[in-house]
Amino acid sequence: MLPRAPLSLAALDTLLTDARTRRIEGWRRGALEFLMFGIKEARACLFAGLFFACVLLVPGAGLLSVPRYDLLLVAALAIQAWMLKSGLETRDELKAICLFHALGFALEAFKTSSGIKSWSYPDFAYTKVLGVPLFSGFMYAAVGSYIIQAWRLLDLRVRHHPPYWMAALVALLIYLNFFTHHALGDVRWYLAAVALGLYARTTVSFRPLDRERRMPLLLGFVLTGFFIWLAENLGTFWGVWRYPNQLGAWSAVHVSKWSSWSLLVIMTFTIVANLKHVKARIHVPEQ
């Protein structure tokens, strides 16, 4: 049996997942559902929130002669270990998160290489490999952690999910395009069109309070990508990493990155959808 989360957090999760019927109607119900949805979303972002709090709090010069990037790696590992030990994540979920970390680090290593230089990590660190600090993979893992946590807290269920092999193929092509577009041209909008057709009928149901609500899954991908884009602006503003146009003075991350993150969310969702307990809540129409 997995250890339980701290009492306060366990109590919060019990409250958030309490699906008992409430006798509330009209604007009060709408307001309460909106509030509960926001609280559940914030709770699902536990790893990302704690990690970015560390990004904001750790000075650029580091602490006690320990470079900032190394401190962020220690913080990310500590948060991940705590979530596993407290039962907030299972070992299977941790395996998926480690996969996100590996995929993210490989992408970072390629994008920051001398021949590409899409962005850079300007600070020194002992834990840099191929010019990339090891903590960077946790920024991708945070997206996977959010989806995993949201699945439980919002009681997510997916209807009309495309066949898994099709979803996996599109996810693979999305990931490969981040590498190949430097030599073969960017086909993200073609891939977005394919994803649009693939997920056009797919809906996700969620429970903010005690009633099921639905939305197009594609809208969920786009909204999640938008908030990641906002977080990326925060990270670059604090100088954790920089794009070439931000080396002299900070400027907002180009809005085109929103589309890149939305596509990356599709890839992340596809990996999460193959977890056993998640797969049980996904409906794939018979061919």
PDB file of C-alpha atoms in Angstrom:
ATOM      1  CA  MET A   1       0.000   0.000   0.000  1.00  0.00           C
ATOM      2  CA  LEU A   2       1.270   3.454  -0.933  1.00  0.00           C
ATOM      3  CA  PRO A   3       1.924   5.950   1.875  1.00  0.00           C
ATOM      4  CA  ARG A   4      -0.766   8.560   2.262  1.00  0.00           C
ATOM      5  CA  ALA A   5      -0.323  12.205   1.440  1.00  0.00           C
ATOM      6  CA  PRO A   6      -0.030  14.677   4.312  1.00  0.00           C
ATOM      7  CA  LEU A   7      -3.310  15.046   6.208  1.00  0.00           C
ATOM      8  CA  SER A   8      -4.115  18.527   4.937  1.00  0.00           C
ATOM      9  CA  LEU A   9      -3.518  17.612   1.309  1.00  0.00           C
ATOM     10  CA  ALA A  10      -5.366  14.305   1.662  1.00  0.00           C
ATOM     11  CA  ALA A  11      -8.305  16.158   3.195  1.00  0.00           C
ATOM     12  CA  LEU A  12      -8.275  18.655   0.335  1.00  0.00           C
ATOM     13  CA  ASP A  13      -8.264  15.879  -2.261  1.00  0.00           C
ATOM     14  CA  THR A  14     -11.142  14.140  -0.491  1.00  0.00           C
ATOM     15  CA  LEU A  15     -13.114  17.369  -0.579  1.00  0.00           C
ATOM     16  CA  LEU A  16     -12.289  18.037  -4.210  1.00  0.00           C
ATOM     17  CA  THR A  17     -13.317  14.549  -5.361  1.00  0.00           C
ATOM     18  CA  ASP A  18     -16.534  14.453  -3.299  1.00  0.00           C
ATOM     19  CA  ALA A  19     -19.248  13.914  -5.944  1.00  0.00           C
ATOM     20  CA  ARG A  20     -22.268  14.032  -3.654  1.00  0.00           C
ATOM     21  CA  THR A  21     -25.214  15.948  -5.125  1.00  0.00           C
ATOM     22  CA  ARG A  22     -25.456  19.603  -4.103  1.00  0.00           C
ATOM     23  CA  ARG A  23     -28.801  21.379  -4.087  1.00  0.00           C
ATOM     24  CA  ILE A  24     -27.498  24.519  -5.731  1.00  0.00           C
ATOM     25  CA  GLU A  25     -28.913  26.079  -8.885  1.00  0.00           C
ATOM     26  CA  GLY A  26     -28.719  29.243 -10.941  1.00  0.00           C
ATOM     27  CA  TRP A  27     -25.783  31.605 -10.777  1.00  0.00           C
ATOM     28  CA  ARG A  28     -24.631  30.151  -7.458  1.00  0.00           C
ATOM     29  CA  ARG A  29     -24.057  26.772  -9.073  1.00  0.00           C
ATOM     30  CA  GLY A  30     -22.194  28.357 -11.969  1.00  0.00           C
ATOM     31  CA  ALA A  31     -20.007  30.374  -9.631  1.00  0.00           C
ATOM     32  CA  LEU A  32     -19.276  27.404  -7.359  1.00  0.00           C
ATOM     33  CA  GLU A  33     -18.464  25.089 -10.271  1.00  0.00           C
ATOM     34  CA  PHE A  34     -16.149  27.715 -11.729  1.00  0.00           C
ATOM     35  CA  LEU A  35     -14.430  28.128  -8.369  1.00  0.00           C
ATOM     36  CA  MET A  36     -14.069  24.380  -7.825  1.00  0.00           C
ATOM     37  CA  PHE A  37     -12.738  23.930 -11.367  1.00  0.00           C
ATOM     38  CA  GLY A  38     -10.090  26.569 -10.717  1.00  0.00           C
ATOM     39  CA  ILE A  39      -9.086  24.965  -7.413  1.00  0.00           C
ATOM     40  CA  LYS A  40      -8.816  21.521  -9.023  1.00  0.00           C
ATOM     41  CA  GLU A  41      -6.750  22.909 -11.877  1.00  0.00           C
ATOM     42  CA  ALA A  42      -4.415  24.618  -9.407  1.00  0.00           C
ATOM     43  CA  ARG A  43      -4.125  21.410  -7.395  1.00  0.00           C
ATOM     44  CA  ALA A  44      -3.354  19.425 -10.574  1.00  0.00           C
ATOM     45  CA  CYS A  45      -0.494  21.855 -11.214  1.00  0.00           C
ATOM     46  CA  LEU A  46       1.111  20.945  -7.885  1.00  0.00           C
ATOM     47  CA  PHE A  47       4.436  19.830  -9.353  1.00  0.00           C
ATOM     48  CA  ALA A  48       4.564  22.659 -11.886  1.00  0.00           C
ATOM     49  CA  GLY A  49       3.560  25.227  -9.259  1.00  0.00           C
ATOM     50  CA  LEU A  50       6.154  24.115  -6.726  1.00  0.00           C
ATOM     51  CA  PHE A  51       8.851  23.907  -9.384  1.00  0.00           C
ATOM     52  CA  PHE A  52       8.157  27.378 -10.775  1.00  0.00           C
ATOM     53  CA  ALA A  53       8.057  28.741  -7.242  1.00  0.00           C
ATOM     54  CA  CYS A  54      11.635  27.486  -6.986  1.00  0.00           C
ATOM     55  CA  VAL A  55      12.434  29.191 -10.297  1.00  0.00           C
ATOM     56  CA  LEU A  56      11.188  32.477  -8.860  1.00  0.00           C
ATOM     57  CA  LEU A  57      12.798  32.111  -5.445  1.00  0.00           C
ATOM     58  CA  VAL A  58      16.267  30.803  -6.330  1.00  0.00           C
ATOM     59  CA  PRO A  59      18.573  33.756  -7.108  1.00  0.00           C
ATOM     60  CA  GLY A  60      20.210  33.880 -10.509  1.00  0.00           C
ATOM     61  CA  ALA A  61      23.622  33.712  -8.833  1.00  0.00           C
ATOM     62  CA  GLY A  62      22.639  30.596  -6.875  1.00  0.00           C
ATOM     63  CA  LEU A  63      22.962  30.036  -3.132  1.00  0.00           C
ATOM     64  CA  LEU A  64      25.997  29.174  -1.007  1.00  0.00           C
ATOM     65  CA  SER A  65      28.169  28.867  -4.123  1.00  0.00           C
ATOM     66  CA  VAL A  66      25.767  26.324  -5.637  1.00  0.00           C
ATOM     67  CA  PRO A  67      24.678  27.387  -9.160  1.00  0.00           C
ATOM     68  CA  ARG A  68      20.992  28.070  -9.800  1.00  0.00           C
ATOM     69  CA  TYR A  69      20.520  25.244 -12.312  1.00  0.00           C
ATOM     70  CA  ASP A  70      21.935  22.701  -9.863  1.00  0.00           C
ATOM     71  CA  LEU A  71      19.630  23.937  -7.101  1.00  0.00           C
ATOM     72  CA  LEU A  72      16.637  23.666  -9.445  1.00  0.00           C
ATOM     73  CA  LEU A  73      17.572  20.055 -10.234  1.00  0.00           C
ATOM     74  CA  VAL A  74      17.754  19.203  -6.530  1.00  0.00           C
ATOM     75  CA  ALA A  75      14.411  20.927  -5.952  1.00  0.00           C
ATOM     76  CA  ALA A  76      12.729  19.074  -8.840  1.00  0.00           C
ATOM     77  CA  LEU A  77      14.051  15.711  -7.627  1.00  0.00           C
ATOM     78  CA  ALA A  78      12.904  16.462  -4.078  1.00  0.00           C
ATOM     79  CA  ILE A  79       9.390  17.427  -5.230  1.00  0.00           C
ATOM     80  CA  GLN A  80       9.147  14.315  -7.401  1.00  0.00           C
ATOM     81  CA  ALA A  81      10.347  12.043  -4.588  1.00  0.00           C
ATOM     82  CA  TRP A  82       7.855  13.602  -2.169  1.00  0.00           C
ATOM     83  CA  MET A  83       4.958  13.124  -4.585  1.00  0.00           C
ATOM     84  CA  LEU A  84       5.867   9.466  -5.056  1.00  0.00           C
ATOM     85  CA  LYS A  85       6.394   8.769  -1.362  1.00  0.00           C
ATOM     86  CA  SER A  86       3.180  10.525  -0.344  1.00  0.00           C
ATOM     87  CA  GLY A  87       1.109   8.549  -2.849  1.00  0.00           C
ATOM     88  CA  LEU A  88       0.281  11.510  -5.057  1.00  0.00           C
ATOM     89  CA  GLU A  89       1.822   9.610  -7.959  1.00  0.00           C
ATOM     90  CA  THR A  90       2.113   5.880  -8.569  1.00  0.00           C
ATOM     91  CA  ARG A  91       5.196   4.107  -9.861  1.00  0.00           C
ATOM     92  CA  ASP A  92       3.559   3.627 -13.276  1.00  0.00           C
ATOM     93  CA  GLU A  93       2.819   7.338 -13.443  1.00  0.00           C
ATOM     94  CA  LEU A  94       6.406   8.077 -12.432  1.00  0.00           C
ATOM     95  CA  LYS A  95       7.632   5.917 -15.330  1.00  0.00           C
ATOM     96  CA  ALA A  96       5.545   8.008 -17.738  1.00  0.00           C
ATOM     97  CA  ILE A  97       6.887  11.219 -16.192  1.00  0.00           C
ATOM     98  CA  CYS A  98      10.462   9.922 -16.575  1.00  0.00           C
ATOM     99  CA  LEU A  99       9.698   9.290 -20.246  1.00  0.00           C
ATOM    100  CA  PHE A 100       8.549  12.924 -20.604  1.00  0.00           C
ATOM    101  CA  HIS A 101      11.789  13.998 -18.940  1.00  0.00           C
ATOM    102  CA  ALA A 102      13.908  11.932 -21.351  1.00  0.00           C
ATOM    103  CA  LEU A 103      12.019  13.141 -24.433  1.00  0.00           C
ATOM    104  CA  GLY A 104      12.219  16.725 -23.235  1.00  0.00           C
ATOM    105  CA  PHE A 105      15.933  16.537 -22.491  1.00  0.00           C
ATOM    106  CA  ALA A 106      16.659  15.057 -25.940  1.00  0.00           C
ATOM    107  CA  LEU A 107      14.744  17.921 -27.539  1.00  0.00           C
ATOM    108  CA  GLU A 108      16.567  20.473 -25.387  1.00  0.00           C
ATOM    109  CA  ALA A 109      19.964  19.015 -26.275  1.00  0.00           C
ATOM    110  CA  PHE A 110      19.162  19.255 -29.982  1.00  0.00           C
ATOM    111  CA  LYS A 111      17.628  22.731 -29.868  1.00  0.00           C
ATOM    112  CA  THR A 112      20.535  24.221 -27.898  1.00  0.00           C
ATOM    113  CA  SER A 113      23.280  22.512 -29.939  1.00  0.00           C
ATOM    114  CA  SER A 114      25.833  24.649 -31.756  1.00  0.00           C
ATOM    115  CA  GLY A 115      24.266  24.009 -35.153  1.00  0.00           C
ATOM    116  CA  ILE A 116      20.740  24.986 -34.094  1.00  0.00           C
ATOM    117  CA  LYS A 117      20.861  27.444 -31.154  1.00  0.00           C
ATOM    118  CA  SER A 118      17.075  27.900 -30.930  1.00  0.00           C
ATOM    119  CA  TRP A 119      17.581  28.959 -27.300  1.00  0.00           C
ATOM    120  CA  SER A 120      20.296  28.736 -24.665  1.00  0.00           C
ATOM    121  CA  TYR A 121      20.974  28.282 -20.956  1.00  0.00           C
ATOM    122  CA  PRO A 122      23.471  31.041 -20.208  1.00  0.00           C
ATOM    123  CA  ASP A 123      24.415  30.182 -16.615  1.00  0.00           C
ATOM    124  CA  PHE A 124      27.111  27.796 -15.413  1.00  0.00           C
ATOM    125  CA  ALA A 125      26.091  24.510 -13.763  1.00  0.00           C
ATOM    126  CA  TYR A 126      27.836  21.345 -12.668  1.00  0.00           C
ATOM    127  CA  THR A 127      24.855  19.309 -13.859  1.00  0.00           C
ATOM    128  CA  LYS A 128      24.925  20.421 -17.469  1.00  0.00           C
ATOM    129  CA  VAL A 129      25.091  17.656 -20.071  1.00  0.00           C
ATOM    130  CA  LEU A 130      25.620  18.606 -23.723  1.00  0.00           C
ATOM    131  CA  GLY A 131      25.148  22.203 -22.660  1.00  0.00           C
ATOM    132  CA  VAL A 132      21.718  21.523 -21.145  1.00  0.00           C
ATOM    133  CA  PRO A 133      21.043  21.571 -17.386  1.00  0.00           C
ATOM    134  CA  LEU A 134      19.453  18.321 -16.258  1.00  0.00           C
ATOM    135  CA  PHE A 135      16.574  20.100 -14.549  1.00  0.00           C
ATOM    136  CA  SER A 136      15.208  21.185 -17.957  1.00  0.00           C
ATOM    137  CA  GLY A 137      13.567  17.814 -18.604  1.00  0.00           C
ATOM    138  CA  PHE A 138      11.364  18.388 -15.555  1.00  0.00           C
ATOM    139  CA  MET A 139       9.683  21.286 -17.327  1.00  0.00           C
ATOM    140  CA  TYR A 140       8.290  18.761 -19.809  1.00  0.00           C
ATOM    141  CA  ALA A 141       7.600  16.260 -17.034  1.00  0.00           C
ATOM    142  CA  ALA A 142       5.507  18.959 -15.311  1.00  0.00           C
ATOM    143  CA  VAL A 143       3.066  18.869 -18.230  1.00  0.00           C
ATOM    144  CA  GLY A 144       2.667  15.110 -17.873  1.00  0.00           C
ATOM    145  CA  SER A 145       2.256  15.425 -14.113  1.00  0.00           C
ATOM    146  CA  TYR A 146      -0.506  17.998 -14.609  1.00  0.00           C
ATOM    147  CA  ILE A 147      -2.462  15.752 -16.983  1.00  0.00           C
ATOM    148  CA  ILE A 148      -2.110  12.759 -14.652  1.00  0.00           C
ATOM    149  CA  GLN A 149      -3.289  14.736 -11.621  1.00  0.00           C
ATOM    150  CA  ALA A 150      -6.146  16.388 -13.519  1.00  0.00           C
ATOM    151  CA  TRP A 151      -7.372  12.982 -14.680  1.00  0.00           C
ATOM    152  CA  ARG A 152      -8.067  11.930 -11.110  1.00  0.00           C
ATOM    153  CA  LEU A 153      -9.225  15.223  -9.616  1.00  0.00           C
ATOM    154  CA  LEU A 154     -11.613  16.109 -12.440  1.00  0.00           C
ATOM    155  CA  ASP A 155     -12.693  12.507 -13.053  1.00  0.00           C
ATOM    156  CA  LEU A 156     -11.851  12.871 -16.742  1.00  0.00           C
ATOM    157  CA  ARG A 157     -13.407  10.568 -19.311  1.00  0.00           C
ATOM    158  CA  VAL A 158     -12.803  10.665 -23.061  1.00  0.00           C
ATOM    159  CA  ARG A 159     -15.358   9.785 -25.707  1.00  0.00           C
ATOM    160  CA  HIS A 160     -14.652   8.983 -29.369  1.00  0.00           C
ATOM    161  CA  HIS A 161     -10.894   8.789 -28.911  1.00  0.00           C
ATOM    162  CA  PRO A 162      -9.189   7.830 -32.198  1.00  0.00           C
ATOM    163  CA  PRO A 163      -7.587   4.384 -32.513  1.00  0.00           C
ATOM    164  CA  TYR A 164      -4.467   4.273 -30.374  1.00  0.00           C
ATOM    165  CA  TRP A 165      -2.148   3.467 -33.273  1.00  0.00           C
ATOM    166  CA  MET A 166      -3.321   6.585 -35.143  1.00  0.00           C
ATOM    167  CA  ALA A 167      -2.906   8.779 -32.075  1.00  0.00           C
ATOM    168  CA  ALA A 168       0.550   7.307 -31.439  1.00  0.00           C
ATOM    169  CA  LEU A 169       1.617   7.896 -35.056  1.00  0.00           C
ATOM    170  CA  VAL A 170       0.533  11.547 -34.987  1.00  0.00           C
ATOM    171  CA  ALA A 171       2.253  12.044 -31.616  1.00  0.00           C
ATOM    172  CA  LEU A 172       5.478  10.562 -33.011  1.00  0.00           C
ATOM    173  CA  LEU A 173       5.346  12.777 -36.101  1.00  0.00           C
ATOM    174  CA  ILE A 174       4.743  15.837 -33.917  1.00  0.00           C
ATOM    175  CA  TYR A 175       7.816  15.034 -31.864  1.00  0.00           C
ATOM    176  CA  LEU A 176       9.980  14.303 -34.903  1.00  0.00           C
ATOM    177  CA  ASN A 177       8.959  17.576 -36.557  1.00  0.00           C
ATOM    178  CA  PHE A 178      10.623  19.510 -33.737  1.00  0.00           C
ATOM    179  CA  PHE A 179      13.883  18.008 -35.006  1.00  0.00           C
ATOM    180  CA  THR A 180      13.363  17.688 -38.760  1.00  0.00           C
ATOM    181  CA  HIS A 181      11.862  21.112 -39.496  1.00  0.00           C
ATOM    182  CA  HIS A 182      15.356  22.649 -39.375  1.00  0.00           C
ATOM    183  CA  ALA A 183      16.349  20.609 -42.419  1.00  0.00           C
ATOM    184  CA  LEU A 184      13.103  19.535 -44.118  1.00  0.00           C
ATOM    185  CA  GLY A 185      10.766  22.425 -43.353  1.00  0.00           C
ATOM    186  CA  ASP A 186       8.153  22.945 -40.693  1.00  0.00           C
ATOM    187  CA  VAL A 187       5.023  20.846 -41.192  1.00  0.00           C
ATOM    188  CA  ARG A 188       3.376  21.687 -37.850  1.00  0.00           C
ATOM    189  CA  TRP A 189       0.268  23.123 -39.508  1.00  0.00           C
ATOM    190  CA  TYR A 190      -0.176  19.976 -41.613  1.00  0.00           C
ATOM    191  CA  LEU A 191       0.150  17.929 -38.438  1.00  0.00           C
ATOM    192  CA  ALA A 192      -2.291  20.265 -36.702  1.00  0.00           C
ATOM    193  CA  ALA A 193      -4.759  19.693 -39.552  1.00  0.00           C
ATOM    194  CA  VAL A 194      -4.354  15.921 -39.181  1.00  0.00           C
ATOM    195  CA  ALA A 195      -4.872  16.204 -35.418  1.00  0.00           C
ATOM    196  CA  LEU A 196      -7.947  18.347 -36.033  1.00  0.00           C
ATOM    197  CA  GLY A 197      -9.460  15.637 -38.194  1.00  0.00           C
ATOM    198  CA  LEU A 198      -8.383  12.863 -35.847  1.00  0.00           C
ATOM    199  CA  TYR A 199      -9.829  14.433 -32.695  1.00  0.00           C
ATOM    200  CA  ALA A 200     -12.753  16.321 -34.295  1.00  0.00           C
ATOM    201  CA  ARG A 201     -15.369  14.111 -32.589  1.00  0.00           C
ATOM    202  CA  THR A 202     -13.420  13.570 -29.378  1.00  0.00           C
ATOM    203  CA  THR A 203     -14.877  15.078 -26.229  1.00  0.00           C
ATOM    204  CA  VAL A 204     -13.621  15.043 -22.665  1.00  0.00           C
ATOM    205  CA  SER A 205     -16.055  14.985 -19.759  1.00  0.00           C
ATOM    206  CA  PHE A 206     -15.024  16.397 -16.409  1.00  0.00           C
ATOM    207  CA  ARG A 207     -16.666  17.009 -13.057  1.00  0.00           C
ATOM    208  CA  PRO A 208     -16.008  20.401 -11.478  1.00  0.00           C
ATOM    209  CA  LEU A 209     -18.424  19.670  -8.634  1.00  0.00           C
ATOM    210  CA  ASP A 210     -21.123  16.990  -8.814  1.00  0.00           C
ATOM    211  CA  ARG A 211     -22.305  17.172 -12.418  1.00  0.00           C
ATOM    212  CA  GLU A 212     -20.543  16.073 -15.570  1.00  0.00           C
ATOM    213  CA  ARG A 213     -19.556  18.755 -18.069  1.00  0.00           C
ATOM    214  CA  ARG A 214     -18.114  18.290 -21.533  1.00  0.00           C
ATOM    215  CA  MET A 215     -15.819  20.106 -23.902  1.00  0.00           C
ATOM    216  CA  PRO A 216     -13.968  19.281 -27.139  1.00  0.00           C
ATOM    217  CA  LEU A 217     -10.643  17.648 -26.343  1.00  0.00           C
ATOM    218  CA  LEU A 218      -8.972  19.848 -28.959  1.00  0.00           C
ATOM    219  CA  LEU A 219      -9.987  22.925 -26.957  1.00  0.00           C
ATOM    220  CA  GLY A 220      -8.307  21.374 -23.920  1.00  0.00           C
ATOM    221  CA  PHE A 221      -5.086  20.925 -25.910  1.00  0.00           C
ATOM    222  CA  VAL A 222      -5.119  24.564 -27.059  1.00  0.00           C
ATOM    223  CA  LEU A 223      -5.890  25.993 -23.615  1.00  0.00           C
ATOM    224  CA  THR A 224      -3.187  23.908 -21.945  1.00  0.00           C
ATOM    225  CA  GLY A 225      -0.704  25.014 -24.608  1.00  0.00           C
ATOM    226  CA  PHE A 226      -1.620  28.644 -23.918  1.00  0.00           C
ATOM    227  CA  PHE A 227      -0.881  28.401 -20.199  1.00  0.00           C
ATOM    228  CA  ILE A 228       2.426  26.651 -20.896  1.00  0.00           C
ATOM    229  CA  TRP A 229       3.290  29.529 -23.234  1.00  0.00           C
ATOM    230  CA  LEU A 230       2.564  31.954 -20.381  1.00  0.00           C
ATOM    231  CA  ALA A 231       4.832  29.909 -18.090  1.00  0.00           C
ATOM    232  CA  GLU A 232       7.548  30.002 -20.741  1.00  0.00           C
ATOM    233  CA  ASN A 233       7.341  33.796 -20.766  1.00  0.00           C
ATOM    234  CA  LEU A 234       7.821  33.722 -17.011  1.00  0.00           C
ATOM    235  CA  GLY A 235      10.857  31.430 -17.290  1.00  0.00           C
ATOM    236  CA  THR A 236      12.561  33.572 -19.909  1.00  0.00           C
ATOM    237  CA  PHE A 237      11.755  36.777 -18.004  1.00  0.00           C
ATOM    238  CA  TRP A 238      13.649  35.354 -15.026  1.00  0.00           C
ATOM    239  CA  GLY A 239      16.521  34.438 -17.339  1.00  0.00           C
ATOM    240  CA  VAL A 240      16.392  30.684 -16.738  1.00  0.00           C
ATOM    241  CA  TRP A 241      16.769  30.257 -20.480  1.00  0.00           C
ATOM    242  CA  ARG A 242      16.803  32.736 -23.339  1.00  0.00           C
ATOM    243  CA  TYR A 243      15.869  32.890 -26.994  1.00  0.00           C
ATOM    244  CA  PRO A 244      18.319  34.680 -29.327  1.00  0.00           C
ATOM    245  CA  ASN A 245      16.105  37.805 -29.484  1.00  0.00           C
ATOM    246  CA  GLN A 246      16.091  37.989 -25.662  1.00  0.00           C
ATOM    247  CA  LEU A 247      19.855  38.103 -25.120  1.00  0.00           C
ATOM    248  CA  GLY A 248      20.046  41.902 -25.143  1.00  0.00           C
ATOM    249  CA  ALA A 249      16.750  42.672 -23.439  1.00  0.00           C
ATOM    250  CA  TRP A 250      13.750  40.530 -22.569  1.00  0.00           C
ATOM    251  CA  SER A 251      10.803  40.422 -24.938  1.00  0.00           C
ATOM    252  CA  ALA A 252       7.719  38.216 -24.941  1.00  0.00           C
ATOM    253  CA  VAL A 253       8.078  34.723 -26.380  1.00  0.00           C
ATOM    254  CA  HIS A 254       6.669  34.714 -29.892  1.00  0.00           C
ATOM    255  CA  VAL A 255       3.043  33.657 -29.998  1.00  0.00           C
ATOM    256  CA  SER A 256       3.900  30.925 -32.532  1.00  0.00           C
ATOM    257  CA  LYS A 257       5.317  28.951 -29.594  1.00  0.00           C
ATOM    258  CA  TRP A 258       1.714  28.563 -28.402  1.00  0.00           C
ATOM    259  CA  SER A 259       1.047  26.252 -31.355  1.00  0.00           C
ATOM    260  CA  SER A 260       4.218  24.276 -30.624  1.00  0.00           C
ATOM    261  CA  TRP A 261       3.201  23.741 -27.016  1.00  0.00           C
ATOM    262  CA  SER A 262      -0.346  22.761 -28.007  1.00  0.00           C
ATOM    263  CA  LEU A 263       1.061  20.084 -30.305  1.00  0.00           C
ATOM    264  CA  LEU A 264       3.410  18.922 -27.565  1.00  0.00           C
ATOM    265  CA  VAL A 265       0.414  18.602 -25.236  1.00  0.00           C
ATOM    266  CA  ILE A 266      -1.164  16.217 -27.771  1.00  0.00           C
ATOM    267  CA  MET A 267       1.968  14.073 -27.638  1.00  0.00           C
ATOM    268  CA  THR A 268       1.989  14.156 -23.831  1.00  0.00           C
ATOM    269  CA  PHE A 269      -1.698  13.296 -23.626  1.00  0.00           C
ATOM    270  CA  THR A 270      -1.145  10.319 -25.929  1.00  0.00           C
ATOM    271  CA  ILE A 271       1.480   8.889 -23.578  1.00  0.00           C
ATOM    272  CA  VAL A 272      -0.723   9.437 -20.505  1.00  0.00           C
ATOM    273  CA  ALA A 273      -3.674   7.826 -22.305  1.00  0.00           C
ATOM    274  CA  ASN A 274      -1.773   4.541 -22.396  1.00  0.00           C
ATOM    275  CA  LEU A 275      -1.560   4.240 -18.600  1.00  0.00           C
ATOM    276  CA  LYS A 276      -3.777   1.356 -17.477  1.00  0.00           C
ATOM    277  CA  HIS A 277      -6.047   3.274 -15.103  1.00  0.00           C
ATOM    278  CA  VAL A 278      -6.414   6.086 -17.643  1.00  0.00           C
ATOM    279  CA  LYS A 279      -7.118   3.757 -20.563  1.00  0.00           C
ATOM    280  CA  ALA A 280     -10.106   2.374 -18.673  1.00  0.00           C
ATOM    281  CA  ARG A 281     -11.758   5.803 -18.913  1.00  0.00           C
ATOM    282  CA  ILE A 282     -11.239   6.231 -22.660  1.00  0.00           C
ATOM    283  CA  HIS A 283     -13.833   5.200 -25.218  1.00  0.00           C
ATOM    284  CA  VAL A 284     -12.520   4.203 -28.642  1.00  0.00           C
ATOM    285  CA  PRO A 285     -15.299   3.568 -31.203  1.00  0.00           C
ATOM    286  CA  GLU A 286     -15.294   0.137 -32.807  1.00  0.00           C
ATOM    287  CA  GLN A 287     -14.147   0.093 -36.399  1.00  0.00           C
TER     288      GLN A 287
END
